[in-house]
Amino acid sequence: MRRILTTETIKQVGKTVLLQGWVNAVRSHGKITFFDLRDRTGLVQAVTKEKINLKAESVISVSGKVVKRPEKLINPKLDTGIIEIQAEKIVLITQSKELPFPLDTDGHEIDESVRLKYRYLDLRRPRMNQIIKIRSQAVNFIRQYLLGQDFVEIETPILTKTTPEGARDFLVPSRLQPGKFYALPQWKCRLSSKTTYFN
């Protein structure tokens, strides 16, 4: 079965689907457990009668039937709020550890050093996720505009500062000139590059 994204579930009512993502929240109501599954497109609620031990931010795979929610249980705050997944099979891919900070906040109360240490978690917060998407759209808009003005996009380290992020240069001995070195920026060693436009 092909995995689909959470936002695609709305068009799959009555069908069995396969979803993968992070556990966003878990709510136990006696014999029934509800949990929200999150992927890069959004959230969808799933329900199961199985006893499950899921922690927030654990990575799971869920297969189940997409059904419409009863009228009184529709959640207008979610794009997928009119449906839910009746989970038939839940596979734990990775169980998360204790989180160093909650991911459902705007992050202002979290110490900056903690946010930087756990940057991979910080970027999952909704606010940071939105910033990444806006930045991506802005960069794409600029790129399309400049290309439309007949600019040429090139990627070369020669047209940038040697240490754009302030890191130490990576020295590589020259084979052709003994005793001399090439000073390579750290970012080049990480195989990233800067983009320059000209016309």
Coordinates of C-alpha atoms in Angstrom, one line a residue:
M1 CA 0.0 0.0 0.0
R2 CA 1.4 3.5 -0.9
R3 CA 1.8 5.9 1.9
I4 CA -0.2 9.1 1.6
L5 CA 0.0 12.5 3.3
T6 CA -2.5 13.6 6.0
T7 CA -4.1 16.3 3.9
E8 CA -4.8 13.6 1.2
T9 CA -7.0 11.6 3.6
I10 CA -10.1 13.9 3.1
K11 CA -10.5 12.5 -0.4
Q12 CA -10.1 8.9 0.8
V13 CA -13.3 8.5 2.9
G14 CA -14.3 4.8 3.1
K15 CA -10.8 3.6 1.9
T16 CA -8.0 2.0 3.8
V17 CA -4.9 4.2 3.8
L18 CA -1.3 4.1 5.1
L19 CA 0.1 7.1 6.9
Q20 CA 3.5 7.8 8.5
G21 CA 4.6 10.6 10.8
W22 CA 5.1 11.9 14.3
V23 CA 2.7 11.4 17.2
N24 CA 1.6 14.9 18.0
A25 CA -0.7 14.2 21.0
V26 CA -2.3 11.2 22.7
R27 CA -5.7 11.2 24.5
S28 CA -6.9 8.1 26.3
H29 CA -10.7 7.8 27.0
G30 CA -11.0 4.4 28.8
K31 CA -11.1 1.7 26.1
I32 CA -10.6 4.1 23.3
T33 CA -7.4 6.0 22.5
F34 CA -7.3 9.0 20.2
F35 CA -4.0 10.3 18.8
D36 CA -3.0 13.0 16.4
L37 CA -0.6 12.0 13.6
R38 CA 1.5 14.8 12.1
D39 CA 3.5 15.0 8.9
R40 CA 4.8 17.9 6.8
T41 CA 1.3 18.8 5.6
G42 CA -0.6 18.8 8.8
L43 CA -2.5 16.7 11.4
V44 CA -5.1 14.0 11.3
Q45 CA -6.8 12.3 14.2
A46 CA -6.7 8.5 14.6
V47 CA -8.6 6.3 17.0
T48 CA -7.9 2.8 18.2
K49 CA -9.2 0.3 20.7
E50 CA -5.7 -1.2 21.2
K51 CA -3.7 -0.5 24.2
I52 CA -0.8 1.6 22.9
N53 CA 2.2 3.2 24.6
L54 CA 3.0 6.2 22.4
K55 CA 4.9 9.2 23.4
A56 CA 4.8 12.6 21.7
E57 CA 7.2 12.9 18.7
S58 CA 7.5 9.1 18.3
V59 CA 7.6 8.1 14.7
I60 CA 4.8 5.6 13.7
S61 CA 3.2 4.0 10.7
V62 CA -0.6 3.7 10.8
S63 CA -2.9 1.9 8.4
G64 CA -6.7 2.2 8.8
K65 CA -10.0 3.2 7.3
V66 CA -10.8 6.8 6.7
V67 CA -14.3 7.6 8.1
K68 CA -16.3 10.8 8.5
R69 CA -16.6 12.2 12.0
P70 CA -20.1 12.6 13.6
E71 CA -21.4 16.1 13.1
K72 CA -20.9 17.1 16.7
L73 CA -17.2 15.9 16.7
I74 CA -16.1 17.8 13.6
N75 CA -13.0 20.0 14.4
P76 CA -13.1 23.2 12.3
K77 CA -9.6 24.1 13.4
L78 CA -8.1 21.2 11.4
D79 CA -8.0 20.9 7.6
T80 CA -8.8 17.2 8.2
G81 CA -11.3 17.9 11.0
I82 CA -14.2 16.3 9.2
I83 CA -12.6 12.8 9.1
E84 CA -10.6 10.5 11.3
I85 CA -8.6 7.3 10.9
Q86 CA -9.9 4.0 12.4
A87 CA -6.5 2.6 13.0
E88 CA -6.2 -1.1 12.2
K89 CA -2.4 -1.5 12.4
I90 CA 0.0 0.7 14.3
V91 CA 3.8 0.2 13.8
L92 CA 6.2 2.0 16.1
I93 CA 9.2 3.0 14.0
T94 CA 11.0 5.1 16.6
Q95 CA 10.0 5.7 20.2
S96 CA 10.9 9.2 21.3
K97 CA 12.8 10.0 24.5
E98 CA 11.8 12.6 27.0
L99 CA 11.5 16.0 25.2
P100 CA 13.7 18.8 26.5
F101 CA 11.0 21.3 25.9
P102 CA 7.3 21.3 24.7
L103 CA 6.9 21.7 20.9
D104 CA 3.5 23.3 21.0
T105 CA 4.7 26.7 22.2
D106 CA 6.0 29.8 20.4
G107 CA 9.5 29.2 22.0
H108 CA 9.9 32.5 23.7
E109 CA 10.1 31.0 27.1
I110 CA 12.7 28.3 26.1
D111 CA 16.3 29.1 26.7
E112 CA 18.1 29.9 23.5
S113 CA 21.1 27.6 24.2
V114 CA 18.6 24.7 24.7
R115 CA 16.8 25.5 21.4
L116 CA 20.2 25.5 19.6
K117 CA 21.3 22.3 21.2
Y118 CA 18.1 20.5 20.1
R119 CA 17.8 22.4 16.9
Y120 CA 16.3 19.4 15.1
L121 CA 13.4 19.5 17.6
D122 CA 13.1 23.2 17.6
L123 CA 12.5 23.2 13.9
R124 CA 9.5 21.0 14.4
R125 CA 7.6 23.6 16.3
P126 CA 4.7 25.1 14.3
R127 CA 6.1 28.7 14.4
M128 CA 9.5 27.6 13.1
N129 CA 7.9 25.3 10.5
Q130 CA 5.9 28.3 9.2
I131 CA 9.1 30.4 9.1
I132 CA 10.9 27.8 7.0
K133 CA 8.0 27.6 4.6
I134 CA 7.8 31.4 4.2
R135 CA 11.5 31.5 3.6
S136 CA 11.3 28.8 1.0
Q137 CA 8.5 30.7 -0.8
A138 CA 10.5 34.0 -0.6
V139 CA 13.6 32.4 -2.0
N140 CA 11.6 30.7 -4.8
F141 CA 9.9 34.0 -5.6
I142 CA 13.2 35.8 -5.9
R143 CA 14.7 33.0 -8.0
Q144 CA 11.8 33.0 -10.4
Y145 CA 11.8 36.8 -10.7
L146 CA 15.5 37.0 -11.4
L147 CA 15.3 34.1 -13.9
G148 CA 12.4 35.9 -15.6
Q149 CA 14.6 39.0 -15.9
D150 CA 17.2 36.9 -17.8
F151 CA 19.6 36.5 -14.9
V152 CA 21.8 33.4 -14.8
E153 CA 22.1 31.5 -11.5
I154 CA 25.5 30.1 -10.7
E155 CA 26.8 28.4 -7.6
T156 CA 30.5 29.1 -6.8
P157 CA 32.5 29.6 -3.6
I158 CA 34.8 32.1 -5.4
L159 CA 32.2 34.9 -5.3
T160 CA 31.6 34.6 -1.5
K161 CA 33.6 35.4 1.6
T162 CA 35.9 32.6 2.8
T163 CA 34.1 32.1 6.1
P164 CA 30.5 33.4 5.8
E165 CA 29.6 31.9 9.2
G166 CA 32.7 32.9 11.0
A167 CA 34.1 29.3 11.2
R168 CA 37.8 28.5 10.9
D169 CA 39.1 27.7 7.4
F170 CA 39.9 24.1 6.5
L171 CA 43.5 23.9 5.3
V172 CA 44.4 21.5 2.6
P173 CA 48.1 21.0 1.5
S174 CA 48.8 21.8 -2.1
R175 CA 50.4 18.9 -4.0
L176 CA 51.8 21.2 -6.8
Q177 CA 53.3 23.8 -4.5
P178 CA 54.9 22.2 -1.4
G179 CA 54.6 24.2 1.8
K180 CA 51.5 26.0 0.6
F181 CA 47.8 25.4 1.5
Y182 CA 44.3 25.9 0.1
A183 CA 42.0 27.6 2.6
L184 CA 38.6 26.0 2.2
P185 CA 35.6 27.4 4.1
Q186 CA 33.9 25.0 6.5
W187 CA 30.7 25.2 4.6
K188 CA 32.4 23.9 1.4
C189 CA 33.5 20.9 3.4
R190 CA 29.9 20.3 4.3
L191 CA 29.1 20.3 0.5
S192 CA 26.8 23.4 0.7
S193 CA 27.2 26.5 -1.4
K194 CA 26.1 30.0 -1.9
T195 CA 24.0 31.1 -4.9
T196 CA 24.9 34.2 -6.9
Y197 CA 22.9 35.8 -9.8
F198 CA 24.2 38.0 -12.5
N199 CA 23.1 39.2 -15.9

